[in-house]
Tab-separated table of C-alpha atoms and ligand atoms in Angstrom:
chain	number	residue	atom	x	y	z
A	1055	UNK	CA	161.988	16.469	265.430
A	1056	UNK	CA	163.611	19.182	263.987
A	1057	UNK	CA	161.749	22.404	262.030
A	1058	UNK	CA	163.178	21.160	258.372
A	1059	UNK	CA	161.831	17.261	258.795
A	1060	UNK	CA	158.619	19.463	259.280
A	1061	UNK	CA	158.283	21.171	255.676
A	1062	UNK	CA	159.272	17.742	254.402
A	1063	UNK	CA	156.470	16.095	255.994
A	1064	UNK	CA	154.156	18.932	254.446
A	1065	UNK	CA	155.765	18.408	251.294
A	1066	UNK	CA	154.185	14.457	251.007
A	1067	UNK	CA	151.037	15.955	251.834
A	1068	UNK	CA	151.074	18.721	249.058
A	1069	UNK	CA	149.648	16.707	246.243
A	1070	UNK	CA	149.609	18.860	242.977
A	1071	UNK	CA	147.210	18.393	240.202
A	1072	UNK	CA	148.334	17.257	236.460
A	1073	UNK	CA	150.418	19.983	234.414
A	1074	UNK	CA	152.211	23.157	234.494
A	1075	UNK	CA	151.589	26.151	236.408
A	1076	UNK	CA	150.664	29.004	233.485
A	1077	UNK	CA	148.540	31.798	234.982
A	1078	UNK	CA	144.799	31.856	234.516
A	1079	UNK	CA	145.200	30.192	231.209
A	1080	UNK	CA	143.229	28.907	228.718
A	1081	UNK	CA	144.661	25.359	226.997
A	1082	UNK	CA	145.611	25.528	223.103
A	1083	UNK	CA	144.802	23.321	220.337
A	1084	UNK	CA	148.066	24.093	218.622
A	1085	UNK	CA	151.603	24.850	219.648
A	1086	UNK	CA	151.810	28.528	218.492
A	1087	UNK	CA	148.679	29.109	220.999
A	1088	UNK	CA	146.313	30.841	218.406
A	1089	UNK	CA	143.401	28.735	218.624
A	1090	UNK	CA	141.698	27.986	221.844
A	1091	UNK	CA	140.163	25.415	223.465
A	1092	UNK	CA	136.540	25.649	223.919
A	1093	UNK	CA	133.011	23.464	223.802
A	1094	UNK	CA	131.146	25.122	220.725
A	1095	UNK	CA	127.821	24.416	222.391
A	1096	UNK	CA	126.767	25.752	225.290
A	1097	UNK	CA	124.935	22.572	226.786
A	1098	UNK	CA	127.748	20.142	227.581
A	1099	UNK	CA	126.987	17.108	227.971
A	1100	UNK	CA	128.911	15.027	230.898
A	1101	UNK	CA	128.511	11.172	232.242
A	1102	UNK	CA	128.931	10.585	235.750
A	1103	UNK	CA	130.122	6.740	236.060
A	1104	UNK	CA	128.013	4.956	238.583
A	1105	UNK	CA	131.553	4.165	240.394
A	1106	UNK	CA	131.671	7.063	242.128
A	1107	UNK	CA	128.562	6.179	244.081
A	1108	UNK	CA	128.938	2.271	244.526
A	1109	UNK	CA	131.228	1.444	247.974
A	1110	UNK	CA	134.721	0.979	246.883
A	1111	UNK	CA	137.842	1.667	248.606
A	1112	UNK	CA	138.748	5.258	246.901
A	1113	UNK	CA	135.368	7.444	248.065
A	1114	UNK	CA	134.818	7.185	252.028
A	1115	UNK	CA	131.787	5.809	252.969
A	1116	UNK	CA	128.860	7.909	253.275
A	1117	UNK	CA	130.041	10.845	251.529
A	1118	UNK	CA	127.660	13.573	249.543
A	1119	UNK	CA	128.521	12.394	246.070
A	1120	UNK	CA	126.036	13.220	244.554
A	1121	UNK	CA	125.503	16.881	246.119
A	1122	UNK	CA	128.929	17.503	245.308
A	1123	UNK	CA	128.228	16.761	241.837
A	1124	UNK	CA	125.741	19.405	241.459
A	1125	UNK	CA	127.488	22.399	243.147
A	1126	UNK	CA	130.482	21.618	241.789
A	1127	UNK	CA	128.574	22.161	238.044
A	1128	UNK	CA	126.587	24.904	239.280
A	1129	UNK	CA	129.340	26.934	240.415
A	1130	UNK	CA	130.734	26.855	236.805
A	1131	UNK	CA	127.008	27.451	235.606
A	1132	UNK	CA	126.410	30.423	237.691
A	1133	UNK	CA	130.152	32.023	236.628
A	1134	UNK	CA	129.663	31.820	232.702
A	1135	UNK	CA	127.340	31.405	229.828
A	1136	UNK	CA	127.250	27.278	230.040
A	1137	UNK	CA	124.868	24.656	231.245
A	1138	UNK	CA	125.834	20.845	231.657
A	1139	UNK	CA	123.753	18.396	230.990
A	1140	UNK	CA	124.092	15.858	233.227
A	1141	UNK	CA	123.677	11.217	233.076
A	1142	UNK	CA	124.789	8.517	234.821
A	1143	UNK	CA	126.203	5.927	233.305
A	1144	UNK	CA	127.934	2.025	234.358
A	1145	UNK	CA	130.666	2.816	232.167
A	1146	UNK	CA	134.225	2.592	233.967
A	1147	UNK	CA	136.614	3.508	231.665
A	1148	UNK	CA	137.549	6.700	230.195
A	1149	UNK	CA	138.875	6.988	226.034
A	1150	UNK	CA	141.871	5.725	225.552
A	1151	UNK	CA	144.331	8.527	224.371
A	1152	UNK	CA	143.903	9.427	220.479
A	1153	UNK	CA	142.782	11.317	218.262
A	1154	UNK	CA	139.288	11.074	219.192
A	1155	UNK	CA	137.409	9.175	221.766
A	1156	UNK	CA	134.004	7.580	222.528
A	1157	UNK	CA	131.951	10.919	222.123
A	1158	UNK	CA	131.390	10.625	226.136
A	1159	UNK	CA	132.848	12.640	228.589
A	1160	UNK	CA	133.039	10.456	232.007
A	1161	UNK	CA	133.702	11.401	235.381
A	1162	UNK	CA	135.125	8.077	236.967
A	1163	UNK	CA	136.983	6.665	239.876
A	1164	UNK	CA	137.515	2.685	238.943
A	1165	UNK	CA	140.703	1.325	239.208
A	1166	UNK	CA	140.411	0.030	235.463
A	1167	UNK	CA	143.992	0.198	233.748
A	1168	UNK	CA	142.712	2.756	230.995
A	1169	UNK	CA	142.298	4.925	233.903
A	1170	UNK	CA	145.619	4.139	235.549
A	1171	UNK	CA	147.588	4.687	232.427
A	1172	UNK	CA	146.292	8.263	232.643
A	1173	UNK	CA	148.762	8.961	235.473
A	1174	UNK	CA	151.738	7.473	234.225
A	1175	UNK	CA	154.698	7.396	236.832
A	1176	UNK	CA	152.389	10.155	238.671
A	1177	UNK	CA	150.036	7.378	240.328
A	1178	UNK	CA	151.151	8.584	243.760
A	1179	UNK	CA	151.241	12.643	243.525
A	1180	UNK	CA	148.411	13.449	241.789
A	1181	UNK	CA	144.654	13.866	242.723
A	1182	UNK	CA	143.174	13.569	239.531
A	1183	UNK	CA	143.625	14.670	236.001
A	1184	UNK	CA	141.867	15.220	232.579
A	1185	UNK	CA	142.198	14.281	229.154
A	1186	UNK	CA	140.795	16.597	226.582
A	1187	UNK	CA	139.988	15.310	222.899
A	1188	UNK	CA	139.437	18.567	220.452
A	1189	UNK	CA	139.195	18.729	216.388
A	1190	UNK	CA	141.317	21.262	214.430
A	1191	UNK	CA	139.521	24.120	214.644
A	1192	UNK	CA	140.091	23.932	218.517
A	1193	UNK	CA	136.491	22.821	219.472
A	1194	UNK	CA	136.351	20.718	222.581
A	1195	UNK	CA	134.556	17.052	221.840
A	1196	UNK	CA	135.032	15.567	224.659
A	1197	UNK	CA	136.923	15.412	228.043
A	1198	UNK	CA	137.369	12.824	230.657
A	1199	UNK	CA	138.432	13.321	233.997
A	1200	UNK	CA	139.713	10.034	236.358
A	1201	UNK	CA	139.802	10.717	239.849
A	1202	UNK	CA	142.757	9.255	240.980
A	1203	UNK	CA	142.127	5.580	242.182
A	1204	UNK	CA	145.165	4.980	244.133
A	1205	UNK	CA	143.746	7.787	246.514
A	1206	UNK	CA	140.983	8.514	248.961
A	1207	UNK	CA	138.037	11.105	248.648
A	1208	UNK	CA	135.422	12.405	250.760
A	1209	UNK	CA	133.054	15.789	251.477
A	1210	UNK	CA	133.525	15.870	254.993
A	1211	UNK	CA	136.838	17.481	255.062
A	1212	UNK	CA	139.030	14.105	257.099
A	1213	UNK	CA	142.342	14.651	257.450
A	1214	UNK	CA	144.390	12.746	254.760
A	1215	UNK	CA	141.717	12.684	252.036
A	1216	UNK	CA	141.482	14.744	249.250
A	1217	UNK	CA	138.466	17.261	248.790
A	1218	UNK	CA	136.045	15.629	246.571
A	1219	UNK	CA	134.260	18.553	245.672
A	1220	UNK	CA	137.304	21.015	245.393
A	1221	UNK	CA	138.883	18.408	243.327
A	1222	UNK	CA	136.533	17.891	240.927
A	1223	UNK	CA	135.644	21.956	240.707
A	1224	UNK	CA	138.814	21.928	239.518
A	1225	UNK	CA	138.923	19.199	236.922
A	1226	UNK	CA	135.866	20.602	235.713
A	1227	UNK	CA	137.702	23.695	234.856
A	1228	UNK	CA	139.793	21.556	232.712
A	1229	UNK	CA	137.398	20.150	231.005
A	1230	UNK	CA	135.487	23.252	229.768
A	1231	UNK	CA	139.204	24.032	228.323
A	1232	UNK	CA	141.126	26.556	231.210
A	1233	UNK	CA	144.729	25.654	232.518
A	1234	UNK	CA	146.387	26.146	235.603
A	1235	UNK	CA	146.282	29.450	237.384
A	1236	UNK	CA	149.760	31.110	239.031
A	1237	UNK	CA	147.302	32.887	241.338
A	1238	UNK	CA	147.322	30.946	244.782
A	1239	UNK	CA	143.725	30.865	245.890
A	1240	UNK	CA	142.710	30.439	242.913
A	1241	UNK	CA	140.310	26.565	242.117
A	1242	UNK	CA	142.399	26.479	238.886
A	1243	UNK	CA	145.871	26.682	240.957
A	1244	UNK	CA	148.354	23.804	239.922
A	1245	UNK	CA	148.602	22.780	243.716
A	1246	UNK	CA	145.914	21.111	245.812
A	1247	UNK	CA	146.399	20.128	249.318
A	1248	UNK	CA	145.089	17.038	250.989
A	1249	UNK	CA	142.566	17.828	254.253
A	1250	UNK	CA	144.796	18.396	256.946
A	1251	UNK	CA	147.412	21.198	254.958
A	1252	UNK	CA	147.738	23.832	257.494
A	1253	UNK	CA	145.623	21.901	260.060
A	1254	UNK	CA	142.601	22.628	258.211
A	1255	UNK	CA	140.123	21.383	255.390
A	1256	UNK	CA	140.982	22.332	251.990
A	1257	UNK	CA	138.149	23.789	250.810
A	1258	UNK	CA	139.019	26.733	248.986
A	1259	UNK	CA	139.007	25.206	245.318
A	1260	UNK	CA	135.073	24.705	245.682
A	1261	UNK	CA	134.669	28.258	245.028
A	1262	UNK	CA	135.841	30.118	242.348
A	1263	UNK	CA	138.427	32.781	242.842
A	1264	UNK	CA	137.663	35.814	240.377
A	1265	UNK	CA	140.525	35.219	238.236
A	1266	UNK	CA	138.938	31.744	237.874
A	1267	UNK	CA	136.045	33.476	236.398
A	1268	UNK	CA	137.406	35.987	234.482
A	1269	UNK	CA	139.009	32.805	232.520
A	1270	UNK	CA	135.670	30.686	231.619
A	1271	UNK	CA	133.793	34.215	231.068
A	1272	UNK	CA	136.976	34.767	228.381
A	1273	UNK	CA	135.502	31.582	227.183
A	1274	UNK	CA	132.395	31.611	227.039
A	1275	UNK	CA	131.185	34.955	228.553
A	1276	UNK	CA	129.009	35.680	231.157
A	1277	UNK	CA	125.441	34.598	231.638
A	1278	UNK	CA	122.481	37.083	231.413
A	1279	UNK	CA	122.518	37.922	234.872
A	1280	UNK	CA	126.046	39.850	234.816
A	1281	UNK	CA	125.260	43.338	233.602
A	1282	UNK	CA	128.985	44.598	233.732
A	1283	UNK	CA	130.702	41.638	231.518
A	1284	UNK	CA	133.389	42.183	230.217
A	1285	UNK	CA	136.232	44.124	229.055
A	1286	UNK	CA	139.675	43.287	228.266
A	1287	UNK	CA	143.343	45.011	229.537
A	1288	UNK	CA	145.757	43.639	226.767
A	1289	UNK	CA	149.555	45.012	226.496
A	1290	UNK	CA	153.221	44.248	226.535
A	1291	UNK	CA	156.254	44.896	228.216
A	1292	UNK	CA	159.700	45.043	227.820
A	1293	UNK	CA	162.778	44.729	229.922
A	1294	UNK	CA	165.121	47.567	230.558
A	1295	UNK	CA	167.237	45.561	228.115
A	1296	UNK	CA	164.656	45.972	225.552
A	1297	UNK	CA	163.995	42.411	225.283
A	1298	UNK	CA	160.460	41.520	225.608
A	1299	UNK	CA	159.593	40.656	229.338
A	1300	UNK	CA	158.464	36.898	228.774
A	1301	UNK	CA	156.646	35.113	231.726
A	1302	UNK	CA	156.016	38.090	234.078
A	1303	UNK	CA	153.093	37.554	235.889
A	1304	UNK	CA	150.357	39.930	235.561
A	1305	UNK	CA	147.746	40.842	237.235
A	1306	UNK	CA	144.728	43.595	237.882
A	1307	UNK	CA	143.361	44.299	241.413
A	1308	UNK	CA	139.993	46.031	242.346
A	1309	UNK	CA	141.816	49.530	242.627
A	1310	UNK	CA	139.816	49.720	246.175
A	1311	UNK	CA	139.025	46.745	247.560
A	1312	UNK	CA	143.089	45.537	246.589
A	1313	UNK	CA	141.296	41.957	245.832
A	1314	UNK	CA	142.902	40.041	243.222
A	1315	UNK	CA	140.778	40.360	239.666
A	1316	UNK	CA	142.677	38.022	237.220
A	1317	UNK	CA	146.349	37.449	236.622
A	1318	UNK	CA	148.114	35.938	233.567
A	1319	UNK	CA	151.916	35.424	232.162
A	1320	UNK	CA	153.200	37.174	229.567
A	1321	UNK	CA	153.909	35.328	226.133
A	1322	UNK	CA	157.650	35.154	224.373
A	1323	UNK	CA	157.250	38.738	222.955
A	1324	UNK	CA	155.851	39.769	226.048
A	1325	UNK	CA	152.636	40.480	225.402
A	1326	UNK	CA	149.805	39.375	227.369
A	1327	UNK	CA	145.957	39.759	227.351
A	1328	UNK	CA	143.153	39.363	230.452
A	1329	UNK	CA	139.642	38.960	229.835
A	1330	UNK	CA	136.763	38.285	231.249
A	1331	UNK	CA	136.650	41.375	233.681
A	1332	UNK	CA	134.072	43.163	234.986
A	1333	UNK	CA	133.983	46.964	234.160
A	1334	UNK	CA	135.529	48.719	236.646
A	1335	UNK	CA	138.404	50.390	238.005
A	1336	UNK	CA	141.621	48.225	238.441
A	1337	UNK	CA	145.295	48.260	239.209
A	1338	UNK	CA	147.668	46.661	237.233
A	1339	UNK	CA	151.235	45.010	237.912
A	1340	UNK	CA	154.136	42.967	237.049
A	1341	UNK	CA	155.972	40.351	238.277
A	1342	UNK	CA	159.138	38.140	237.121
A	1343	UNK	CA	157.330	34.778	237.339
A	1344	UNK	CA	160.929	33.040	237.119
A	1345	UNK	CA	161.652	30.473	239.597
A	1346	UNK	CA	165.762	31.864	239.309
A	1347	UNK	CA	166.383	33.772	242.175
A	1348	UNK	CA	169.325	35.280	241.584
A	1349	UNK	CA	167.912	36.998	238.135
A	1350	UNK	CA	164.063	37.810	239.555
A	1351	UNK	CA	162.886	41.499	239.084
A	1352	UNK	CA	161.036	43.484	241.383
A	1353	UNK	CA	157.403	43.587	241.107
A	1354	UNK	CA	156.590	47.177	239.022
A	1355	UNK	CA	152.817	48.447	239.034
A	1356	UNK	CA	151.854	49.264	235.779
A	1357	UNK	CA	149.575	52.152	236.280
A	1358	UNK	CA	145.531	52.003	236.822
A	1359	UNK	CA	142.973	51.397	234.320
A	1360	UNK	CA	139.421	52.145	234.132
A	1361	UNK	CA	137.146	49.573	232.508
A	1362	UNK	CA	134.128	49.699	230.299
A	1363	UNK	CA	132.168	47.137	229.312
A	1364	UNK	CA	132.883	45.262	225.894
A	1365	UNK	CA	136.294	47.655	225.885
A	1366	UNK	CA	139.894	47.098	225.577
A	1367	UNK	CA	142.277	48.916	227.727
A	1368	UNK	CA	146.241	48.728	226.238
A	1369	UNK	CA	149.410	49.740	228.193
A	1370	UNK	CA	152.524	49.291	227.064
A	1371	UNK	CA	155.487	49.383	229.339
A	1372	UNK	CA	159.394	49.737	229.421
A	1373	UNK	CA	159.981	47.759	232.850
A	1374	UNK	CA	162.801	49.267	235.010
A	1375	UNK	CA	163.575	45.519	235.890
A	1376	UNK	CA	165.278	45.922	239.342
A	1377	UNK	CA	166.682	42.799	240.535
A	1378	UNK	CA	165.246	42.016	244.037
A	1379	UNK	CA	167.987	40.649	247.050
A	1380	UNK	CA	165.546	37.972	248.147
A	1381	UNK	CA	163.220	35.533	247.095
A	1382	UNK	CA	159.312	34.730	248.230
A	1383	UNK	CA	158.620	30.886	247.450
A	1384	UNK	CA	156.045	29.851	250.474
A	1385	UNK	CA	153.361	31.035	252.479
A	1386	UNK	CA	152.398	28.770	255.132
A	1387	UNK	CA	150.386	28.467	258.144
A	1388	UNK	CA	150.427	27.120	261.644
A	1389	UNK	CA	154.048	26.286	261.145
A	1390	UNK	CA	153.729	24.595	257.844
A	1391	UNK	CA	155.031	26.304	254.475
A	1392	UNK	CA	153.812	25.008	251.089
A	1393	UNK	CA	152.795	27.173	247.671
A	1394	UNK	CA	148.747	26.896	249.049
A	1395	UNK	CA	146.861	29.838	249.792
A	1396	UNK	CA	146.350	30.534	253.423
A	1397	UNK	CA	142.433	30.613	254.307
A	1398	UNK	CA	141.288	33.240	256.493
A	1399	UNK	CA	137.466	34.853	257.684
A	1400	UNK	CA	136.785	38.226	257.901
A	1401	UNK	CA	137.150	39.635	261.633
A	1402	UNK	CA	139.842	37.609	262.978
A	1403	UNK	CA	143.890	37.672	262.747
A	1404	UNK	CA	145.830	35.115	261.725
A	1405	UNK	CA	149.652	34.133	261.864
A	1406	UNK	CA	151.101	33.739	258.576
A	1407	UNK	CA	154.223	32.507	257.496
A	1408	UNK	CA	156.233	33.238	254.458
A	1409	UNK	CA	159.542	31.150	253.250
A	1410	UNK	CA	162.196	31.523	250.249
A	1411	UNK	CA	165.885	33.173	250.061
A	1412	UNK	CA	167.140	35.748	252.181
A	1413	UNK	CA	164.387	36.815	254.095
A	1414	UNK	CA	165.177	38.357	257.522
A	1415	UNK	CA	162.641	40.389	260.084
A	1416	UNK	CA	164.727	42.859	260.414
A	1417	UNK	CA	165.478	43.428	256.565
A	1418	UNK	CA	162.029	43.301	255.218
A	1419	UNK	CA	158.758	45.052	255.948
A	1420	UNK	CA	155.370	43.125	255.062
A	1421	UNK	CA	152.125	45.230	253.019
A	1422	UNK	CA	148.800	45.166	251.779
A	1423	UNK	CA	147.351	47.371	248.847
A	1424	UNK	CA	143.854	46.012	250.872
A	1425	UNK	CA	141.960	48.547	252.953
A	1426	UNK	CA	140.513	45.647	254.922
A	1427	UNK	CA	144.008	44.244	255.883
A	1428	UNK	CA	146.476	45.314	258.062
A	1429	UNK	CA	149.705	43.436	259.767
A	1430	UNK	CA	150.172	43.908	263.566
A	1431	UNK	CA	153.194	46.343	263.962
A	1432	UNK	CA	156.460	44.520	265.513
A	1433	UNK	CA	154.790	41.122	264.592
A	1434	UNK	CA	157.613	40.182	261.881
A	1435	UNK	CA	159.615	37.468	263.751
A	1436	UNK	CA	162.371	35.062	262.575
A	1437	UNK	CA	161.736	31.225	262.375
A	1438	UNK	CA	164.513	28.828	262.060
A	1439	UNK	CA	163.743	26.336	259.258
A	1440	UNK	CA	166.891	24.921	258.814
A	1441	UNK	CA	169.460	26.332	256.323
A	1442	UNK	CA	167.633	25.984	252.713
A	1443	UNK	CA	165.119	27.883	253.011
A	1444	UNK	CA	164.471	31.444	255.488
A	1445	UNK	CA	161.219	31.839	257.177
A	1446	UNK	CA	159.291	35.156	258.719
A	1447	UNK	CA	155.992	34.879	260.131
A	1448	UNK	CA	153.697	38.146	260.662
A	1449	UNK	CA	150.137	38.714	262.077
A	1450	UNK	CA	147.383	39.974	260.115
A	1451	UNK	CA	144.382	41.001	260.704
A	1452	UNK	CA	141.306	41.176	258.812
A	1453	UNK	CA	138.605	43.637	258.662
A	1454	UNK	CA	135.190	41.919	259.525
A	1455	UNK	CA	133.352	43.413	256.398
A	1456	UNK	CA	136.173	42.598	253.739
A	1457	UNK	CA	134.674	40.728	250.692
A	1458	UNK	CA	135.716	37.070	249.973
A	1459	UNK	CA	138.255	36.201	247.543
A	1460	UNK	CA	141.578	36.599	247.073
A	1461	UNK	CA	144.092	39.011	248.756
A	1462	UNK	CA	147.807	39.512	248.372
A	1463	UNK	CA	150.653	40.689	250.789
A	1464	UNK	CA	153.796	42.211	249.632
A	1465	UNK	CA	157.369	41.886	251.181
A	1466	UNK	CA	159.731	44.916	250.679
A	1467	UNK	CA	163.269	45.134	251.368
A	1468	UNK	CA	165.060	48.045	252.680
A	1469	UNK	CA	166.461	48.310	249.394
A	1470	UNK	CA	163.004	49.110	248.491
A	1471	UNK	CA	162.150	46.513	245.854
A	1472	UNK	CA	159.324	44.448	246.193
A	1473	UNK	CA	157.990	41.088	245.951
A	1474	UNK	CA	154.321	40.229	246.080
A	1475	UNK	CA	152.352	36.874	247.133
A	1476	UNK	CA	149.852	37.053	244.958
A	1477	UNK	CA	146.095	36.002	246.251
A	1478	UNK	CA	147.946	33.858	248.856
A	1479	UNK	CA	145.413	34.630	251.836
A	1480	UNK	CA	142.028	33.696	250.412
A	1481	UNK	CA	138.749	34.680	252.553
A	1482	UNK	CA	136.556	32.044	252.255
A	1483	UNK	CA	133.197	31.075	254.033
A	1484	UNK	CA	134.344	28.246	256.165
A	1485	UNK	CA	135.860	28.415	259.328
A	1486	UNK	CA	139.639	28.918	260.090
A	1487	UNK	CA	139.383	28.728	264.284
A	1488	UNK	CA	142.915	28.795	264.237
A	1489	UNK	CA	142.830	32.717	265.108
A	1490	UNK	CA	145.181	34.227	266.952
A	1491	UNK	CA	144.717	35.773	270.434
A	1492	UNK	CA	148.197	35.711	271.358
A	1493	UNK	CA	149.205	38.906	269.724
A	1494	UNK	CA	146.179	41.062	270.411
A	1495	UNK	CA	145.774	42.801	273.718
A	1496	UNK	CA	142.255	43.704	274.840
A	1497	UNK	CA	140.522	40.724	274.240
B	1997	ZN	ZN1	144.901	20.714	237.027
């Protein structure tokens, strides 16, 4: 079997969630994007229905439903100022679309064909999705979420099921009004893999990435117990051109830890805001976000920026937009590329991969901005995918007291620019075992 039938196969198992990738986002009530989307309470109600806890065919057997339930709320309880208030109900069916619906927002599973209609011609490639009803002033009043019926859920992390927990984490995100993410790592990502992506379980989306956070706190703000919440970076940029730099990524860093804070895309004129951040010091840069190649900009850092709380820092920018001679689409892992973050633990190294256009070992040099992350000098090999796509792999290792979250690596070309993956390797809690001892020495 050759290595291109490979990233194929990974491909069918790379299920993405429902819409567009947009940054840490928040969703809009109307098309110019001025009001948005929000509960105006902060007790939301939501109605489990009793199918997700009844044997059927789409939940395996035996799985902690009901625990899952109550982290995956209390994760978004502990990150902002919001409590849910929680029932279960028989009801099977969510609201059909309109302009309002039943008043209930229902977490369901049943194959009922309200639900199916939901995914339209997506039955088959998407693990769940939500359907938000909202007045005109933007207020959320209600949001249903149907996990997809035509697929199979569980807690325990088997191979070919999707995450129940991580799934719903994310739908829940939806609900309370955020969009997708373009940080990798991140719960709100637009990409979720099935168990078995990279040879591991994919359960990264049951925690929340920061940038995750810093998008319901921009909601809702923080609860009491977060003393430093929040300030605000806000700005624009423009090309060398002049022309405002439209969808360029975004995104602040702790200025020493390197871990990834929040990222958004820049509107039309360019102009783009983050909230929701912790005061603190952080380091700020820019990225062409266009999936073109041949006109993609390397990434420029925009300066650093010290945070108070309840402030607003502003920069302004004149990009030197240098087009980059190659292109990072993939990071992968244990042979497989996809757009997921890579999971790693503190104390180990790992082998990571990275695919796209033009990317050669001996051409390209891999970084961190990350104290607690280093890459194994003469590690950069060549990997023969086939002839669409070029693949590198490298071996990092990771610092045994580096804090979880997000981390990026960059790629930089002799030419000197610059391409970043942003929060692609994600330390999490649970267990990658597939280390690598191959590359180290003294073990
Ligand atoms: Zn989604």
């Amino acid at each position: 079997m050759s290595k291109t039938i490979k990233i194929f196969s990974v491909w069918l198992l790379l299920l993405s969630f429902a819409g567009q990738v947009a940054a840490y986002a928040t969703q809009f009530a109307d098309s110019s994007e001025t009001l948005r989307l929000h509960w105006n309470t902060r007790l939301i109600p939501i109605a489990f229905s009793t199918s997700l806890i009844k044997p059927n065919p789409y939940i395996k057997p035996d799985s902690d439903i009901t625990g899952a339930v109550e982290r995956s709320l209390e994760t978004w309880e502990k990150a902002a100022n919001i409590k849910f208030q929680v029932s279960w109900t028989d009801k099977q069916s969510i609201s059909p679309t309109g302009k309002s619906g039943d008043g209930i927002s229902l977490v369901t599973v049943a194959q009922t064909t309200e639900n199916i209609l939901l995914f339209g011609d997506d039955a088959n490639v998407v693990s769940a999705r939500t359907r938000v009803f909202f007045n005109r002033k933007g207020s959320i009043t209600e949001a249903d979420i149907v996990l997809n019926p035509y697929e199979q859920f569980s807690t325990d992390g088997l191979f070919g099921t999707f995450d129940f927990e991580a799934t719903l984490t994310h739908e829940i995100g939806h609900l309370l009004g955020l969009e997708h993410s373009s940080i990798s790592g991140a719960t709100m990502h637009g990409q979720q893999g099935k168990n078995g992506v990279y040879n591991l379980s994919s359960f990264s989306s049951r925690t929340l990435a920061e940038d995750d956070i810093s998008g319901i706190r921009a909601l809702y703000g923080a609860n009491s117990a977060e003393e430093k919440c929040c300030g605000a970076i806000s700005g624009k940029l423009l090309q060398a051109t002049g022309r405002p730099a439209k969808e360029f990524q975004v995104w602040a860093e702790g200025a020493e830890s390197g871990r990834v804070a929040a990222g958004v895309l820049t509107n039309a004129d360019g102009t783009f805001r983050i909230e929701g951040l912790l005061a603190g010091q952080y380091r700020l840069y820019a990225q062409d976000a266009g999936r073109d190649a041949t006109k993609s900009f390397s990434v420029e850092e925009l300066g650093e920026v010290s945070l108070g709380k309840g402030k607003t820092a502003v920069i302004f920018k004149k990009l030197k937009s240098e087009t980059k001679d190659f292109d990072v689409r993939y990071v992968g892992f244990n042979g497989q590329i996809s757009e997921l973050a890579v999971p790693i633990n503190g104390g180990k190294s790992y082998l990571i991969y990275v695919g796209g256009k033009n990317l050669d070992s001996g051409k390209v040099s891999i970084g961190f901005n990350s104290p607690y992350l280093t890459v194994t000098p003469k590690s950069l090999i060549n990997h023969n995918y086939g002839a669409d796509v070029s693949v590198i792999s490298f071996e990092v290792n990771v610092a045994a007291e580096i804090p979880l979250g997000e981390y990026s690596f960059f790629i930089k070309s002799k030419g000197a620019n610059t391409e970043f993956a942003v929060g692609s390797l994600t330390v999490e809690t649970f267990i990658n075992q597939w280390n690598s001892y191959r590359l180290l020495t003294d073990e």
